[in-house]
Amino acid sequence: MRARTATVKCNVNLTITVDGYSAGTDQTEDRPFGHDGGDGTGDRLHAWMFDTPEENRAEIEELAAPSAFIMGRNMFGPVRGDWDRPWNGWWGDDPPFHGPVFVLTHHAREPQPMRGGTTYHFVTDGIESALAQAREAAEGGDVGVLGGATTANQYLAAGLVDELRLHIVPFTLGAGTRLFDGVPPLRLEQLTSRAATGVTHVTYRVLP
Amino acid sequence: MRARTATVKCNVNLTITVDGYSAGTDQTEDRPFGHDGGDGTGDRLHAWMFDTPEENRAEIEELAAPSAFIMGRNMFGPVRGDWDRPWNGWWGDDPPFHGPVFVLTHHAREPQPMRGGTTYHFVTDGIESALAQAREAAEGGDVGVLGGATTANQYLAAGLVDELRLHIVPFTLGAGTRLFDGVPPLRLEQLTSRAATGVTHVTYRVLP
Ligand SMILES: NC(=O)c1ccc[n+]([C@@H]2O[C@H](COP(=O)([O-])OP(=O)(O)OC[C@H]3O[C@@H](n4cnc5c(N)ncnc54)[C@H](OP(=O)(O)O)[C@@H]3O)[C@@H](O)[C@H]2O)c1
Ligand SMILES: NC(=O)c1ccc[n+]([C@@H]2O[C@H](COP(=O)([O-])OP(=O)(O)OC[C@H]3O[C@@H](n4cnc5c(N)ncnc54)[C@H](OP(=O)(O)O)[C@@H]3O)[C@@H](O)[C@H]2O)c1
């Protein structure tokens, strides 16, 4: 794996409740975020994106700014076990990534090209491999770890994250998948912190 | 208990790590905050108060602004079980409260007057009684629940908190006493959010 440098970063970018959850329990196809305090579509978690996009333009653009992406299979979709039915992500034919997306999974699958430059690659040999592949594909650009918490926590625990971009929203869930769960203590540096309506955006540098 | 009104508030005011801890494990007399990621005195949790007081003057003043205070016995001190040795709090002869402080405990004890207007009252009949007594003593002023998390969580779970003032600091602990632990889901309204060096101050209204 390439050395981490100031110019090529691995960023985690997540919306969390003030008690640290990025999704509720019991994810299904009808309820992609599980019991998320809203209708299961992440409507309350992501109200800041959908209700007030102008106010949060910079943070929304930052989400899509990396040149390659990593996500867990549960963020990718509701299929569990074998790939026993067609599933190409929640984001339609022309997903908002416009670049390579490395999906961590225990279930091998051929790469899935989409429109607009997105290709889903399925990685079965672990987080370091996914990051190495994403760095290679990013060709000098940043790598964005988009979630869910299970995936973000593995990268944090392994010391592979440069920056943590959190969007802290005003409710608690008390159950679900939680950022930092099982992650050893981290030293962080608060780089930026900005309030918008119903959300606080905080960026941390992860210190060695 | 009196009805909650906009003018008389019960506020929780806590410094938490970004993973929600307000203290580490294994509190002792030498280590009032337990394994807190620093020297056990809360030095890292409260760096924002001690290292940069000017920048955080408003939040520091707010901490002391209520007319009466509530705290748990573990915030008050390291004595457990019977009051088998003299202990009058961590804050010396002239504590910074300058008003009545209601200490929740299972171990009855006579009120302990201090200099400067602080009196410690020991409440053995539960959180509602402590709040009723604090409201009475506050004579129309606010009541501040100062912690620890065990105490704050009981007030949150019982729906007795009007505002939650959090000071979110840039590290994680992974173990200790955690705000929101065991508290049913809360709906909050972000009232204010302000960044200072190494801390984000967020105030939430707790919605019914
Ligand atoms: N709030 C936000 O910003 C945000 C962001 C992203 C996602 N979400 C939500 O979070 C939820 C998903 O998050 P999650 O934490 O449950 O799961 P996740 O991290 O998205 O996916 C976990 C799954 O990915 C696979 N996986 C992860 N690490 C692996 C490894 N090292 N090797 C092989 N496979 C690996 C495993 O699936 P298999 O064993 O089945 O292959 C595992 O069960 C969804 O509800 C999603 O909508 C929220
Ligand atoms: N970060 C911050 O802003 C902040 C603020 C405050 C405190 N702290 C730290 O947090 C730690 C203490 O917090 P904590 O969560 O461990 O404990 P705590 O809430 O301060 O105290 C818990 C203790 O108070 C008594 N108590 C609580 N509720 C009661 C009830 N309903 N009825 C009767 N007794 C009751 C019990 O003691 P007994 O059974 O022994 O009587 C209980 O063990 C300390 O390390 C302190 O320094 C940090």
PDB file of C-alpha atoms in Angstrom, chain B residues 39-126:
ATOM      1  CA  ASP B  39      -3.872  12.127  33.251  1.00  0.00           C
ATOM      2  CA  GLY B  40      -7.199  11.176  34.819  1.00  0.00           C
ATOM      3  CA  THR B  41      -8.082  14.722  35.892  1.00  0.00           C
ATOM      4  CA  GLY B  42     -10.207  15.408  32.850  1.00  0.00           C
ATOM      5  CA  ASP B  43      -7.327  17.432  31.396  1.00  0.00           C
ATOM      6  CA  ARG B  44      -8.068  16.370  27.823  1.00  0.00           C
ATOM      7  CA  LEU B  45     -11.853  16.470  28.196  1.00  0.00           C
ATOM      8  CA  HIS B  46     -11.695  19.956  29.666  1.00  0.00           C
ATOM      9  CA  ALA B  47      -8.755  21.394  27.743  1.00  0.00           C
ATOM     10  CA  TRP B  48     -11.253  23.791  26.158  1.00  0.00           C
ATOM     11  CA  MET B  49     -11.937  25.317  29.595  1.00  0.00           C
ATOM     12  CA  PHE B  50      -8.419  25.382  30.937  1.00  0.00           C
ATOM     13  CA  ASP B  51      -6.271  25.992  27.849  1.00  0.00           C
ATOM     14  CA  THR B  52      -8.513  28.471  26.041  1.00  0.00           C
ATOM     15  CA  PRO B  53     -10.760  30.133  28.650  1.00  0.00           C
ATOM     16  CA  GLU B  54     -11.077  33.419  26.758  1.00  0.00           C
ATOM     17  CA  GLU B  55     -12.341  31.738  23.631  1.00  0.00           C
ATOM     18  CA  ASN B  56     -14.915  29.803  25.622  1.00  0.00           C
ATOM     19  CA  ARG B  57     -15.956  32.416  28.134  1.00  0.00           C
ATOM     20  CA  ALA B  58     -19.676  32.232  27.246  1.00  0.00           C
ATOM     21  CA  GLU B  59     -19.834  28.444  27.645  1.00  0.00           C
ATOM     22  CA  ILE B  60     -17.852  28.528  30.893  1.00  0.00           C
ATOM     23  CA  GLU B  61     -20.186  31.176  32.322  1.00  0.00           C
ATOM     24  CA  GLU B  62     -23.217  29.154  31.214  1.00  0.00           C
ATOM     25  CA  LEU B  63     -21.993  26.168  33.215  1.00  0.00           C
ATOM     26  CA  ALA B  64     -22.215  28.176  36.422  1.00  0.00           C
ATOM     27  CA  ALA B  65     -25.324  30.171  35.453  1.00  0.00           C
ATOM     28  CA  PRO B  66     -28.089  27.934  36.872  1.00  0.00           C
ATOM     29  CA  SER B  67     -29.485  28.837  40.304  1.00  0.00           C
ATOM     30  CA  ALA B  68     -29.375  25.264  41.569  1.00  0.00           C
ATOM     31  CA  PHE B  69     -27.425  22.191  40.513  1.00  0.00           C
ATOM     32  CA  ILE B  70     -27.812  18.440  40.439  1.00  0.00           C
ATOM     33  CA  MET B  71     -24.982  15.931  40.238  1.00  0.00           C
ATOM     34  CA  GLY B  72     -24.404  12.250  40.822  1.00  0.00           C
ATOM     35  CA  ARG B  73     -22.393  11.024  43.740  1.00  0.00           C
ATOM     36  CA  ASN B  74     -19.528   9.886  41.487  1.00  0.00           C
ATOM     37  CA  MET B  75     -19.143  13.395  40.116  1.00  0.00           C
ATOM     38  CA  PHE B  76     -19.148  14.639  43.711  1.00  0.00           C
ATOM     39  CA  GLY B  77     -16.313  12.358  44.697  1.00  0.00           C
ATOM     40  CA  PRO B  78     -14.656   8.957  44.875  1.00  0.00           C
ATOM     41  CA  VAL B  79     -16.304   7.718  48.093  1.00  0.00           C
ATOM     42  CA  ARG B  80     -18.450   4.641  47.501  1.00  0.00           C
ATOM     43  CA  GLY B  81     -20.767   2.834  49.908  1.00  0.00           C
ATOM     44  CA  ASP B  82     -20.935   4.413  53.382  1.00  0.00           C
ATOM     45  CA  TRP B  83     -19.590   7.910  53.934  1.00  0.00           C
ATOM     46  CA  ASP B  84     -16.679   6.414  55.851  1.00  0.00           C
ATOM     47  CA  ARG B  85     -14.260   9.302  55.444  1.00  0.00           C
ATOM     48  CA  PRO B  86     -14.496  13.083  55.167  1.00  0.00           C
ATOM     49  CA  TRP B  87     -15.313  14.231  51.638  1.00  0.00           C
ATOM     50  CA  ASN B  88     -16.695  17.604  50.583  1.00  0.00           C
ATOM     51  CA  GLY B  89     -16.324  17.475  46.821  1.00  0.00           C
ATOM     52  CA  TRP B  90     -13.417  18.060  44.433  1.00  0.00           C
ATOM     53  CA  TRP B  91     -13.791  21.813  44.451  1.00  0.00           C
ATOM     54  CA  GLY B  92     -12.250  22.944  47.751  1.00  0.00           C
ATOM     55  CA  ASP B  93     -13.758  25.133  50.471  1.00  0.00           C
ATOM     56  CA  ASP B  94     -15.265  27.717  48.135  1.00  0.00           C
ATOM     57  CA  PRO B  95     -16.752  25.721  45.253  1.00  0.00           C
ATOM     58  CA  PRO B  96     -17.682  27.403  41.967  1.00  0.00           C
ATOM     59  CA  PHE B  97     -21.417  26.708  42.339  1.00  0.00           C
ATOM     60  CA  HIS B  98     -22.370  29.504  44.768  1.00  0.00           C
ATOM     61  CA  GLY B  99     -25.761  27.917  45.311  1.00  0.00           C
ATOM     62  CA  PRO B 100     -27.465  24.701  46.336  1.00  0.00           C
ATOM     63  CA  VAL B 101     -26.122  21.470  44.857  1.00  0.00           C
ATOM     64  CA  PHE B 102     -28.269  18.331  45.083  1.00  0.00           C
ATOM     65  CA  VAL B 103     -26.157  15.183  45.086  1.00  0.00           C
ATOM     66  CA  LEU B 104     -27.964  11.960  44.137  1.00  0.00           C
ATOM     67  CA  THR B 105     -26.929   9.065  46.350  1.00  0.00           C
ATOM     68  CA  HIS B 106     -28.189   5.960  48.080  1.00  0.00           C
ATOM     69  CA  HIS B 107     -26.319   6.980  51.237  1.00  0.00           C
ATOM     70  CA  ALA B 108     -28.026   9.575  53.432  1.00  0.00           C
ATOM     71  CA  ARG B 109     -25.941  12.422  54.819  1.00  0.00           C
ATOM     72  CA  GLU B 110     -26.604  15.797  56.441  1.00  0.00           C
ATOM     73  CA  PRO B 111     -26.410  18.914  54.249  1.00  0.00           C
ATOM     74  CA  GLN B 112     -22.880  20.263  53.969  1.00  0.00           C
ATOM     75  CA  PRO B 113     -22.615  24.053  53.777  1.00  0.00           C
ATOM     76  CA  MET B 114     -19.465  25.438  52.150  1.00  0.00           C
ATOM     77  CA  ARG B 115     -18.116  28.943  51.646  1.00  0.00           C
ATOM     78  CA  GLY B 116     -19.397  31.264  48.940  1.00  0.00           C
ATOM     79  CA  GLY B 117     -23.019  30.130  49.029  1.00  0.00           C
ATOM     80  CA  THR B 118     -22.596  26.497  47.997  1.00  0.00           C
ATOM     81  CA  THR B 119     -24.442  23.904  50.082  1.00  0.00           C
ATOM     82  CA  TYR B 120     -24.326  20.215  49.212  1.00  0.00           C
ATOM     83  CA  HIS B 121     -27.642  18.453  49.842  1.00  0.00           C
ATOM     84  CA  PHE B 122     -27.735  14.674  49.625  1.00  0.00           C
ATOM     85  CA  VAL B 123     -30.861  13.266  48.007  1.00  0.00           C
ATOM     86  CA  THR B 124     -31.732   9.612  48.526  1.00  0.00           C
ATOM     87  CA  ASP B 125     -35.260   9.523  47.133  1.00  0.00           C
ATOM     88  CA  GLY B 126     -34.544   9.730  43.437  1.00  0.00           C
TER      89      GLY B 126
END
